[in-house]
Coordinates of C-alpha atoms and ligand atoms in Angstrom, one line a residue:
M24 CA 44.4 11.7 -6.8
S25 CA 42.3 9.1 -4.6
K26 CA 39.6 10.9 -2.1
E27 CA 40.1 11.8 1.4
V28 CA 38.2 8.7 3.5
L29 CA 36.5 9.4 6.2
Y30 CA 35.1 7.0 9.4
I31 CA 31.9 5.8 10.3
I32 CA 31.5 3.8 13.6
D33 CA 28.4 2.5 12.4
V34 CA 26.6 0.4 15.2
E35 CA 23.5 -0.4 13.0
S36 CA 21.3 2.2 14.2
G37 CA 18.6 3.8 11.9
N38 CA 19.5 5.9 8.4
L39 CA 23.7 5.3 8.2
Q40 CA 23.5 6.2 3.5
S41 CA 22.0 9.6 4.2
L42 CA 24.9 10.6 6.0
Q43 CA 27.2 8.5 3.6
N44 CA 25.5 10.1 0.8
A45 CA 26.3 13.5 1.9
I46 CA 30.0 12.6 3.0
E47 CA 29.8 11.4 -0.9
H48 CA 28.1 14.8 -1.9
L49 CA 31.7 16.8 -0.8
G50 CA 33.7 14.5 -2.5
C51 CA 35.0 12.4 0.1
E52 CA 35.0 8.0 0.6
I53 CA 33.7 6.5 3.5
K54 CA 34.2 3.2 5.6
Y55 CA 32.2 1.5 8.3
L56 CA 33.8 0.5 11.4
K57 CA 31.6 -2.3 12.1
D58 CA 33.4 -3.4 15.5
G59 CA 36.1 -1.6 18.3
F60 CA 38.8 -3.7 17.3
E61 CA 39.1 -2.3 13.3
L62 CA 39.4 1.5 15.7
Q63 CA 41.7 -0.2 17.7
K64 CA 43.5 -0.7 14.9
L65 CA 43.8 2.0 13.4
V66 CA 44.6 4.0 16.6
S67 CA 47.8 2.1 17.4
Q68 CA 48.9 2.9 13.9
K69 CA 48.2 6.4 15.0
K70 CA 46.4 7.1 11.7
Q71 CA 45.8 10.1 10.7
M72 CA 41.9 10.6 10.4
K73 CA 38.3 11.5 10.6
L74 CA 35.8 10.0 12.2
I75 CA 31.7 10.2 13.1
L76 CA 30.0 8.8 15.5
P77 CA 26.3 8.9 14.6
G78 CA 23.2 7.9 16.2
V79 CA 19.5 7.6 15.9
G80 CA 17.2 6.6 18.7
N81 CA 17.4 4.9 22.2
Y82 CA 19.9 6.1 24.0
G83 CA 20.5 2.8 26.1
H84 CA 20.2 0.7 23.1
F85 CA 23.5 2.8 21.2
V86 CA 25.6 3.2 24.7
K87 CA 25.3 -0.6 24.9
Q88 CA 26.1 -1.4 21.3
L89 CA 28.9 1.1 21.7
Y90 CA 29.8 -1.4 24.7
N91 CA 29.4 -4.3 23.6
K92 CA 31.0 -3.7 20.1
N93 CA 34.8 -2.8 22.3
F94 CA 34.3 0.3 20.9
R95 CA 34.5 2.2 24.3
K96 CA 38.3 2.1 25.2
P97 CA 38.8 2.8 21.3
I98 CA 37.2 5.8 21.3
L99 CA 38.6 7.3 24.0
E100 CA 41.9 6.3 23.5
Y101 CA 41.1 8.3 19.9
I102 CA 40.0 10.8 21.7
E103 CA 42.6 11.1 24.1
L104 CA 45.3 11.6 20.4
G105 CA 43.9 14.4 20.1
N106 CA 42.0 13.2 16.7
P107 CA 39.1 15.0 15.1
L108 CA 35.3 13.5 16.2
F109 CA 31.9 14.1 14.9
G110 CA 29.1 13.0 16.9
I111 CA 25.9 13.0 15.6
C112 CA 22.5 13.5 17.6
V113 CA 22.6 10.0 19.9
G114 CA 26.5 10.1 19.2
L115 CA 26.2 13.2 20.8
Q116 CA 24.8 12.2 23.5
A117 CA 26.4 9.5 24.3
L118 CA 29.2 11.8 25.1
F119 CA 27.6 13.2 28.0
K120 CA 27.4 10.8 31.4
S121 CA 24.1 9.3 31.1
S122 CA 20.5 9.7 30.2
S123 CA 17.0 9.0 31.8
E124 CA 15.8 7.8 29.1
D125 CA 17.8 4.7 29.9
E126 CA 16.4 2.7 32.9
Y127 CA 19.6 1.1 33.8
Q128 CA 21.9 4.8 34.0
S129 CA 24.3 3.1 31.7
A130 CA 27.1 4.8 31.5
G131 CA 28.1 6.9 27.9
L132 CA 31.9 8.0 27.7
D133 CA 31.1 11.0 29.6
F134 CA 33.6 13.5 28.2
V135 CA 31.0 16.0 28.9
S136 CA 31.9 15.5 32.4
D137 CA 29.1 15.0 35.1
T138 CA 26.1 15.7 32.9
S139 CA 23.7 14.1 32.0
L140 CA 20.1 14.1 29.9
T141 CA 16.3 14.0 30.1
K142 CA 13.3 14.3 28.8
F143 CA 12.1 17.3 27.6
D144 CA 8.6 19.0 29.5
S145 CA 6.1 17.5 27.1
S146 CA 3.2 19.8 29.1
S147 CA 3.1 22.5 27.1
K148 CA 4.7 21.4 23.7
S149 CA 5.1 18.6 21.5
V150 CA 7.3 16.0 22.4
P151 CA 9.3 14.5 20.8
Q152 CA 11.1 18.2 19.2
I153 CA 10.9 17.5 15.9
G154 CA 11.8 19.8 12.8
W155 CA 14.1 22.8 12.2
N156 CA 15.1 24.7 15.1
H157 CA 18.4 27.2 15.6
I158 CA 21.3 28.3 17.5
D159 CA 19.9 30.3 20.2
S160 CA 23.2 31.2 21.3
L161 CA 26.7 30.1 21.5
V162 CA 28.9 30.1 24.0
S163 CA 32.0 29.9 22.4
S164 CA 35.5 31.5 22.2
E165 CA 36.0 29.2 19.6
G166 CA 34.8 28.7 16.1
M167 CA 32.2 25.2 14.8
Y168 CA 33.0 24.9 12.0
G169 CA 30.9 28.0 10.9
L170 CA 28.0 26.6 12.7
D171 CA 25.7 29.9 11.6
L172 CA 22.6 31.6 14.1
D173 CA 21.1 32.6 10.6
K174 CA 20.2 29.0 9.7
K175 CA 18.0 26.5 11.0
F176 CA 18.6 22.3 11.8
Y177 CA 16.5 19.6 11.6
F178 CA 15.7 18.4 14.8
V179 CA 14.8 15.2 16.2
H180 CA 14.6 13.9 20.1
S181 CA 13.4 14.1 23.6
Y182 CA 15.9 13.7 25.7
A183 CA 18.3 16.6 25.7
A184 CA 21.2 17.9 27.8
I185 CA 19.1 20.3 29.4
L186 CA 20.8 22.9 31.4
A187 CA 20.3 25.4 33.6
D188 CA 22.8 28.8 33.3
A189 CA 24.9 27.8 36.4
E190 CA 25.9 24.6 34.8
I191 CA 26.2 26.0 31.8
E192 CA 29.0 28.4 32.9
T193 CA 30.2 24.7 34.9
L194 CA 31.0 23.8 31.8
R195 CA 32.8 26.9 30.3
K196 CA 34.9 26.6 32.6
K197 CA 35.6 23.0 32.1
G198 CA 36.9 24.2 28.8
Y199 CA 33.6 23.3 26.4
D200 CA 32.4 25.3 23.8
L201 CA 28.6 25.2 23.6
A202 CA 26.0 26.1 20.9
L203 CA 22.6 26.6 22.9
G204 CA 19.4 25.7 22.0
K205 CA 16.0 26.3 22.7
Y206 CA 12.9 24.2 23.3
G207 CA 9.9 26.6 24.7
E208 CA 11.4 27.3 27.2
E209 CA 14.0 24.7 27.9
K210 CA 17.7 25.9 26.8
F211 CA 19.5 22.3 26.1
I212 CA 23.4 21.5 24.1
A213 CA 22.6 21.9 20.1
A214 CA 26.4 21.3 20.1
V215 CA 29.3 20.8 21.8
S216 CA 33.3 20.9 21.0
K217 CA 36.0 20.5 23.4
G218 CA 39.8 20.1 21.2
N219 CA 38.9 18.1 18.6
V220 CA 36.0 17.0 19.4
F221 CA 32.7 17.9 17.9
A222 CA 29.1 17.0 18.0
T223 CA 25.9 18.1 17.2
Q224 CA 22.7 17.2 19.1
F225 CA 21.3 17.8 15.2
H226 CA 21.6 16.0 12.1
P227 CA 24.1 18.0 9.9
E228 CA 23.4 14.8 7.0
K229 CA 19.3 16.2 7.3
S230 CA 19.5 19.9 7.2
G231 CA 20.0 20.8 3.4
I232 CA 23.1 23.1 2.5
A233 CA 23.0 24.2 6.3
G234 CA 24.6 21.0 7.2
I235 CA 26.1 20.1 4.4
N236 CA 28.1 23.4 4.7
L237 CA 29.1 22.4 8.0
L238 CA 30.2 18.9 7.4
R239 CA 32.4 20.1 4.6
E240 CA 34.2 22.2 7.3
F241 CA 34.7 19.8 9.7
L242 CA 36.1 17.3 6.3
N243 CA 38.4 20.2 5.8
G244 CA 39.7 20.9 8.9
N245 CA 38.1 24.2 9.1
K246 CA 37.6 25.1 12.7
N247 CA 37.4 28.4 12.8
S248 CA 36.1 29.1 9.1
G249 CA 33.5 31.6 9.1
K250 CA 32.6 34.8 11.7
L251 CA 32.8 33.6 15.4
E252 CA 30.3 35.3 17.5
H253 CA 31.4 37.5 20.7
P254 CA 30.5 35.4 23.1
M255 CA 26.7 34.9 24.6
A256 CA 26.1 36.3 21.0
K257 CA 22.1 35.9 21.1
K258 CA 19.7 35.0 17.5
V259 CA 16.4 37.4 18.4
D260 CA 14.1 35.6 16.4
A261 CA 10.9 37.0 19.1
N262 CA 9.2 38.8 15.2
L263 CA 8.5 35.2 14.2
K264 CA 6.2 33.2 15.7
T265 CA 7.6 29.5 16.0
L266 CA 5.8 26.2 17.6
N267 CA 8.5 26.6 20.9
G268 CA 11.1 27.6 18.3
L269 CA 10.0 25.6 15.6
T270 CA 10.0 26.6 12.3
Y271 CA 6.5 25.7 10.9
R272 CA 7.0 22.5 7.9
I273 CA 5.7 22.4 5.3
I274 CA 5.7 18.7 3.8
A275 CA 5.8 17.4 0.0
C276 CA 4.0 14.1 -0.1
L277 CA 4.5 11.9 -3.2
D278 CA 1.8 8.6 -3.6
V279 CA 3.6 6.1 -5.7
R280 CA 2.4 3.3 -7.5
S281 CA 2.9 1.6 -10.5
N282 CA 0.6 2.6 -13.5
D283 CA -1.3 0.2 -15.8
Q284 CA 2.6 -0.2 -17.8
G285 CA 4.0 -1.3 -14.7
D286 CA 6.0 2.1 -14.4
L287 CA 6.6 3.5 -10.9
V288 CA 4.8 7.0 -10.8
V289 CA 4.0 9.8 -9.1
T290 CA -0.1 9.9 -8.7
K291 CA -2.7 11.6 -7.4
G292 CA -6.0 11.0 -5.6
D293 CA -9.8 12.7 -5.2
Q294 CA -10.6 11.0 -2.4
Y295 CA -8.3 8.1 -2.5
D296 CA -9.6 8.1 -6.1
V297 CA -6.4 8.1 -8.3
R298 CA -7.5 6.8 -12.3
E299 CA -8.6 10.0 -14.5
K300 CA -12.5 10.4 -15.0
D301 CA -12.2 10.1 -18.5
S302 CA -12.8 7.1 -21.2
E303 CA -9.9 5.9 -20.6
N304 CA -10.1 5.8 -16.4
K305 CA -6.4 5.6 -16.9
I306 CA -3.8 5.6 -13.0
R307 CA -3.0 10.1 -13.1
N308 CA 0.4 10.2 -13.7
L309 CA 2.2 13.1 -12.2
G310 CA 6.1 12.4 -12.8
K311 CA 8.8 10.5 -11.6
P312 CA 9.3 10.1 -7.6
V313 CA 13.0 10.4 -7.5
K314 CA 12.9 13.8 -9.7
L315 CA 9.9 15.2 -8.1
A316 CA 10.9 14.5 -4.6
E317 CA 14.7 16.4 -6.0
K318 CA 12.2 19.4 -7.2
Y319 CA 10.7 19.8 -3.7
Y320 CA 13.6 19.8 -2.3
L321 CA 15.1 22.5 -4.3
Q322 CA 12.2 24.4 -3.7
G323 CA 12.5 24.3 -0.6
A324 CA 10.2 21.7 1.2
D325 CA 11.1 20.3 4.6
E326 CA 10.3 16.9 4.1
V327 CA 9.6 14.9 1.8
T328 CA 7.1 11.7 2.3
F329 CA 7.1 8.6 -0.2
L330 CA 3.4 6.5 -0.1
N331 CA 3.1 3.5 -1.4
I332 CA -0.8 3.0 -2.4
T333 CA -0.9 0.0 -3.4
S334 CA 1.1 -1.6 -0.8
F335 CA -1.3 -4.4 0.3
K336 CA -1.3 -6.3 -3.0
N337 CA 2.4 -6.6 -3.3
S338 CA 5.2 -8.5 -1.8
P339 CA 8.0 -7.1 0.1
L340 CA 10.1 -8.2 -3.0
Q341 CA 7.6 -6.4 -5.3
D342 CA 8.2 -3.4 -3.3
L343 CA 11.7 -3.1 -4.1
P344 CA 11.4 -0.2 -6.9
M345 CA 10.4 2.1 -3.1
L346 CA 14.0 0.7 -1.9
E347 CA 15.4 2.1 -5.4
V348 CA 13.4 4.9 -4.8
L349 CA 14.8 5.8 -1.4
K350 CA 18.7 5.0 -2.3
E351 CA 18.7 7.2 -5.3
A352 CA 16.4 9.8 -3.4
S353 CA 18.5 10.3 -0.6
K354 CA 21.6 10.8 -2.7
T355 CA 20.6 14.4 -3.1
V356 CA 18.1 15.2 -0.9
F357 CA 19.1 16.6 2.0
V358 CA 16.3 16.5 4.4
P359 CA 14.2 14.2 6.3
L360 CA 12.3 11.2 4.1
T361 CA 9.4 9.4 5.1
V362 CA 7.9 6.0 3.4
G363 CA 4.8 4.7 3.8
G364 CA 3.2 1.5 2.7
G365 CA 3.5 -2.3 3.6
I366 CA 4.9 -1.4 6.6
K367 CA 4.1 -4.6 8.3
D368 CA 4.4 -8.3 9.1
F369 CA 4.4 -10.4 5.7
V370 CA 4.0 -13.9 5.1
Q371 CA 5.5 -14.1 1.2
P372 CA 4.7 -16.7 -0.8
S373 CA 6.7 -19.2 0.2
G374 CA 5.4 -19.2 4.3
E375 CA 8.6 -17.9 5.6
V376 CA 7.2 -14.9 7.8
I377 CA 9.2 -11.2 7.3
S378 CA 9.1 -9.0 10.6
S379 CA 7.9 -5.9 10.3
L380 CA 11.1 -4.8 11.9
H381 CA 13.0 -6.2 9.1
V382 CA 10.5 -4.2 6.5
A383 CA 11.7 -1.4 8.2
E384 CA 14.9 -2.1 8.8
L385 CA 15.2 -1.9 5.5
Y386 CA 14.1 0.7 4.5
F387 CA 16.4 2.8 7.0
K388 CA 19.2 0.9 5.7
S389 CA 17.9 2.4 1.7
G390 CA 17.8 6.2 3.3
A391 CA 14.1 6.4 4.9
D392 CA 14.7 8.3 8.7
K393 CA 11.4 7.6 9.5
V394 CA 8.5 5.0 8.3
S395 CA 4.7 5.6 8.2
I396 CA 2.8 3.0 9.2
G397 CA -0.9 2.9 8.4
S398 CA -3.2 -0.2 8.2
D399 CA -1.6 -1.7 10.6
A400 CA -1.9 0.4 12.6
V401 CA -5.6 0.1 13.1
Y402 CA -5.6 -3.6 12.8
T403 CA -3.0 -3.4 16.2
V404 CA -4.9 -0.6 18.2
E405 CA -8.1 -3.1 17.4
K406 CA -6.4 -5.9 19.2
Y407 CA -5.6 -4.2 21.4
F408 CA -9.1 -3.1 22.5
I409 CA -10.3 -6.6 21.9
N410 CA -7.5 -7.4 24.0
G411 CA -9.6 -5.6 27.4
E412 CA -7.3 -2.6 26.6
K413 CA -3.9 -4.6 26.5
A414 CA -0.7 -4.0 24.2
T415 CA 0.2 -7.3 22.7
G416 CA 3.9 -5.6 22.7
D417 CA 5.1 -7.8 19.5
S418 CA 2.8 -4.8 17.3
P419 CA 5.2 -3.1 14.1
I420 CA 4.6 0.0 16.1
E421 CA 6.0 -1.5 19.2
L422 CA 9.1 -3.2 17.8
I423 CA 9.9 -0.6 15.7
S424 CA 10.2 2.3 18.6
K425 CA 11.7 0.1 21.0
S426 CA 14.5 -0.1 18.0
Y427 CA 15.1 2.2 15.8
G428 CA 13.3 5.6 18.6
V429 CA 9.4 7.3 18.4
Q430 CA 10.6 9.5 16.1
A431 CA 10.8 6.9 12.9
V432 CA 7.6 5.7 13.7
V433 CA 5.0 8.0 11.9
I434 CA 1.0 6.4 11.9
S435 CA -0.8 7.3 9.1
V436 CA -4.3 7.7 9.4
D437 CA -7.0 8.7 6.9
P438 CA -10.4 8.9 8.5
R439 CA -14.0 9.6 6.8
R440 CA -16.8 11.9 8.4
K441 CA -19.7 10.2 10.3
Y442 CA -22.2 12.1 11.4
V443 CA -24.6 11.0 14.7
K444 CA -27.3 12.3 16.5
S445 CA -25.5 12.2 19.6
P446 CA -22.4 10.6 21.5
S447 CA -24.6 7.7 22.5
D448 CA -24.9 6.9 18.9
A449 CA -21.6 6.0 18.2
I450 CA -21.4 3.2 19.7
N451 CA -18.5 0.2 18.1
S452 CA -18.7 -3.5 17.5
L453 CA -17.8 -4.0 20.8
G454 CA -20.4 -1.9 22.5
K455 CA -17.7 0.6 23.5
P456 CA -18.2 4.2 23.0
I457 CA -16.3 6.0 19.8
K458 CA -14.6 9.3 21.0
T459 CA -17.1 11.9 19.2
F460 CA -17.6 15.5 19.4
K461 CA -19.9 18.2 18.8
T462 CA -19.6 19.8 14.9
K463 CA -20.1 23.4 13.3
F464 CA -21.6 22.1 10.0
S465 CA -23.9 20.1 11.3
G466 CA -24.9 16.5 9.0
P467 CA -27.1 16.0 6.1
N468 CA -29.5 15.5 8.5
S469 CA -29.2 18.0 11.0
E470 CA -27.0 15.6 12.6
E471 CA -24.7 17.7 15.6
Y472 CA -21.8 15.2 16.6
V473 CA -19.0 13.5 14.5
Y474 CA -16.4 11.1 14.9
Y475 CA -14.2 9.8 12.5
E476 CA -14.2 6.2 11.0
V477 CA -10.4 4.7 9.5
S478 CA -9.8 3.4 7.1
M479 CA -7.2 0.4 6.1
K480 CA -6.0 -0.2 2.3
G481 CA -6.3 3.9 1.5
G482 CA -10.2 3.8 2.1
R483 CA -11.0 0.1 0.3
E484 CA -12.0 -0.8 4.4
F485 CA -13.7 1.0 7.5
S486 CA -13.0 -0.2 10.9
A487 CA -15.8 -1.2 12.8
I488 CA -14.4 -0.8 16.8
I489 CA -12.2 2.8 16.4
G490 CA -12.4 5.5 15.3
A491 CA -9.5 8.4 14.2
Y492 CA -9.5 9.2 18.2
E493 CA -8.9 6.1 19.5
L494 CA -6.7 5.1 16.6
V495 CA -4.3 8.3 17.9
T496 CA -4.2 7.9 22.0
I497 CA -3.4 4.2 21.6
A498 CA -0.5 4.2 19.1
E499 CA 0.8 7.0 20.7
K500 CA 0.5 5.1 24.3
L501 CA 2.1 2.4 22.3
G502 CA 5.8 4.3 20.6
A503 CA 4.3 6.0 17.5
G504 CA 6.3 9.2 17.4
E505 CA 4.4 11.9 14.8
I506 CA 0.5 11.7 13.0
L507 CA 0.6 12.2 9.4
L508 CA -3.4 13.5 9.6
N509 CA -5.1 12.4 5.7
C510 CA -8.8 13.3 5.5
I511 CA -10.8 10.8 2.6
D512 CA -13.5 13.8 2.7
K513 CA -11.2 16.2 2.2
D514 CA -8.1 14.6 -0.3
G515 CA -7.1 16.6 -3.4
S516 CA -10.3 19.0 -3.4
N517 CA -8.4 21.8 -3.3
S518 CA -11.1 23.4 -0.5
G519 CA -8.4 23.6 2.5
F520 CA -7.6 21.2 5.3
D521 CA -9.4 19.6 7.6
L522 CA -9.8 22.0 10.0
E523 CA -12.3 20.7 12.5
L524 CA -10.4 17.1 12.0
V525 CA -6.9 18.6 12.7
D526 CA -8.3 20.4 15.7
F527 CA -9.5 17.4 17.4
I528 CA -6.6 15.8 16.7
K529 CA -3.7 18.1 17.5
K530 CA -5.6 17.9 21.1
S531 CA -5.6 14.8 22.1
V532 CA -2.3 13.4 21.4
R533 CA 1.5 15.0 22.6
I534 CA 3.4 13.9 20.3
P535 CA 3.7 16.1 16.2
V536 CA 0.3 16.1 14.4
I537 CA 1.5 16.6 10.2
A538 CA -1.8 18.3 8.2
S539 CA -2.6 16.5 5.4
S540 CA -5.7 16.6 2.3
G541 CA -6.9 19.3 0.8
A542 CA -4.3 21.9 0.5
G543 CA -5.0 24.3 -2.6
K544 CA -3.0 27.3 -1.9
P545 CA -1.0 29.3 0.3
E546 CA -4.0 30.4 2.6
H547 CA -4.8 27.0 3.6
F548 CA -1.3 26.8 5.2
L549 CA -1.6 29.5 6.9
E550 CA -5.6 28.6 8.2
V551 CA -4.5 25.0 9.6
F552 CA -1.4 27.1 11.9
E553 CA -3.5 30.0 13.0
A554 CA -6.6 27.2 13.3
T555 CA -5.4 24.7 15.4
G556 CA -1.3 24.9 15.7
V557 CA -0.8 22.4 14.1
D558 CA 2.9 21.1 13.6
A559 CA 3.8 20.7 10.3
A560 CA 1.2 20.2 7.6
L561 CA 1.6 18.6 4.2
G562 CA 0.8 19.5 0.5
A563 CA 0.7 16.9 -2.6
G564 CA -2.1 17.8 -5.8
M565 CA -1.0 21.8 -5.9
F566 CA 2.1 21.0 -6.4
H567 CA 2.7 18.5 -8.2
R568 CA 0.2 20.0 -11.2
G569 CA 2.9 23.3 -10.5
E570 CA -0.4 25.7 -9.3
Y571 CA 2.4 26.8 -6.8
E572 CA 6.3 26.1 -5.5
V573 CA 6.7 24.9 -1.9
N574 CA 8.6 28.1 -1.3
D575 CA 5.6 30.2 -2.5
V576 CA 3.9 28.5 1.1
K577 CA 6.8 29.4 3.1
Q578 CA 6.8 33.2 1.3
Y579 CA 2.9 33.4 1.8
L580 CA 4.0 32.3 5.5
N581 CA 6.5 34.8 6.6
K582 CA 5.0 37.3 4.6
H583 CA 1.8 37.0 8.3
G584 CA 4.5 36.3 10.5
Y585 CA 5.2 32.7 10.7
S586 CA 8.8 31.4 10.8
V587 CA 10.0 29.0 8.3
R588 CA 13.4 27.8 6.9
M589 CA 13.7 29.5 4.0
Ligands
1PR21 O1 -1.6 1.3 4.8 O2 0.9 0.8 6.1 O3 -0.1 0.0 4.0 O4 -0.3 2.8 3.9 C1 -0.7 3.0 2.5 C2 -0.1 4.6 2.6 O5 -0.7 5.1 1.4 C3 -0.8 5.2 3.9 O6 -0.6 6.1 4.4 C4 -2.6 5.6 2.9 O7 -2.8 7.1 3.6 C5 -1.4 5.5 1.7 N1 -3.4 5.7 0.5 C6 -3.6 4.4 0.1 N2 -4.2 4.2 -1.0 C7 -4.2 6.0 -1.2 C8 -4.9 6.3 -2.6 O8 -4.9 7.4 -2.4 N3 -5.3 5.8 -3.1 N4 -2.9 8.0 -0.4 C9 -3.2 6.9 -0.3 C10 -3.6 8.5 0.6 C11 -3.4 10.6 1.1 C12 -2.2 11.5 0.8 C13 -2.2 12.5 0.3 C14 -2.6 13.9 0.6 C15 -2.8 15.7 0.1 N5 -3.6 10.0 0.1 O9 -1.3 11.0 0.9 O10 -0.7 13.3 -0.3 O11 -4.5 13.9 0.7 O12 -3.6 15.4 -1.1 P1 -3.9 16.9 -1.6 O13 -2.9 17.9 -1.1 O14 -3.7 16.9 -2.8 O15 -5.1 17.2 -1.2 P2 -0.2 0.9 4.4

């Protein structure tokens, strides 16, 4: 029997590979529609079909692409004919009238009439909203493909249909069914449905089993499946601590490199030294990247991060194994995947320049949701200061975030503690101060202040111009959407996170921060969340050595009153 075909509108926006994988996992075939004429032809044939409108990144860019590729009219005709459509993330946003993200206020499809999108307020919470949130209430007379108030879904966005109660009521009267989410005090549309159109602000293909089930019900046409909550049903999760509604994220990290035999392996360092300390001095081999990623997904990891830790030695062509790793991992791992290592402009031996944007694009097309930039972020911010505090406009951070959205750009920071007697001793090579703070743990010579040097090439070189504060604040300004905060002193130590560092950086930026380096037991995760309010925490060695499973950490946090995705 031939498989059912599902059509996906492809305007080259981000990671469609994961969506394809999720749908293939459910036994369907997918066909991409590259322009509106292809859709128009199907619509004219009055073909019975199902359509997905996925999108990531910038709203203005996305709706312009829909327009330029002649999708606008056939999509509206398709909807008018009553055919099933599933919008995802910016695909949902495009169904609205306009968004304040787009300075030209480009017209969306206006399916959700007279309603526009605005930015979340970042004065009291991290923006973008990145993480797992739940549906706070359903204002719905019909089912929404079994959308479940008890489950968590993966959201990643800065703009949303943020509505007051009166606006919700107006949409209800116009016949829209709504699932409402809450980020902080802001109520926003997490899913909307009318007739055969259904759209989610979250990514079902990245929402683990809960998201896969939703896609399955859509494919089966079971709109009223599952229990329908009564109108205005409200989920109360009041007893657990959340981050403005988001669960505390636990991330598993895989440092990947070739071993001495040339096999790609997951390794793990102590203060970034990944060789065994015995006489053979081999690269520590902790397993295969794809297998371990699957294992951590099944253990409940909220995200998986792959870092190619020797990218600076290789050409992107030799990087291809990491592309393969992503392609394979995204077939079975339905949570967000981040890839780092070698995200930069690259000059081939032939002299051909491959732009960072192109390198990033290759990773997104292979199944990555975010790219993480390490060394090149340091060079970019150094340049910013050398240029008299002016952006060049062409750095990887700026280029990738403009095309794929800020949520797709993570900055991986590799800092090391540096003690000074007084703030005036922390002066960079340009004669300017580097930001310090007074430490609770004074240095070997009773120094009372510290700053954090930042490194390139995984701890092999250190910046003489910027410290960790300068790196993260300027990277945020240039378009970074998240900080992955490692710590060379703590890496592999099992002694807990550097709480002072995490607190210092968390207070310096508005974007989410992931604490990394030093986790050795579940208590360390509780400690870092309690002490710093950081958005997510990452573990590596303790999971690789099998001392704890990701789920052990989550159960421990849950027991101590923290909301996690179980
Ligand atoms: O500079 O853009 O090519 O990116 C290189 C990437 O590789 C950076 O993200 C950098 O952090 C990483 N990297 C480079 N060398 C090493 C190394 O270990 N020799 N790994 C390295 C960094 C830190 C974390 C680790 C945590 C948690 N490793 O990835 O997972 O410290 O470990 P723990 O829980 O066991 O303590 P570019």
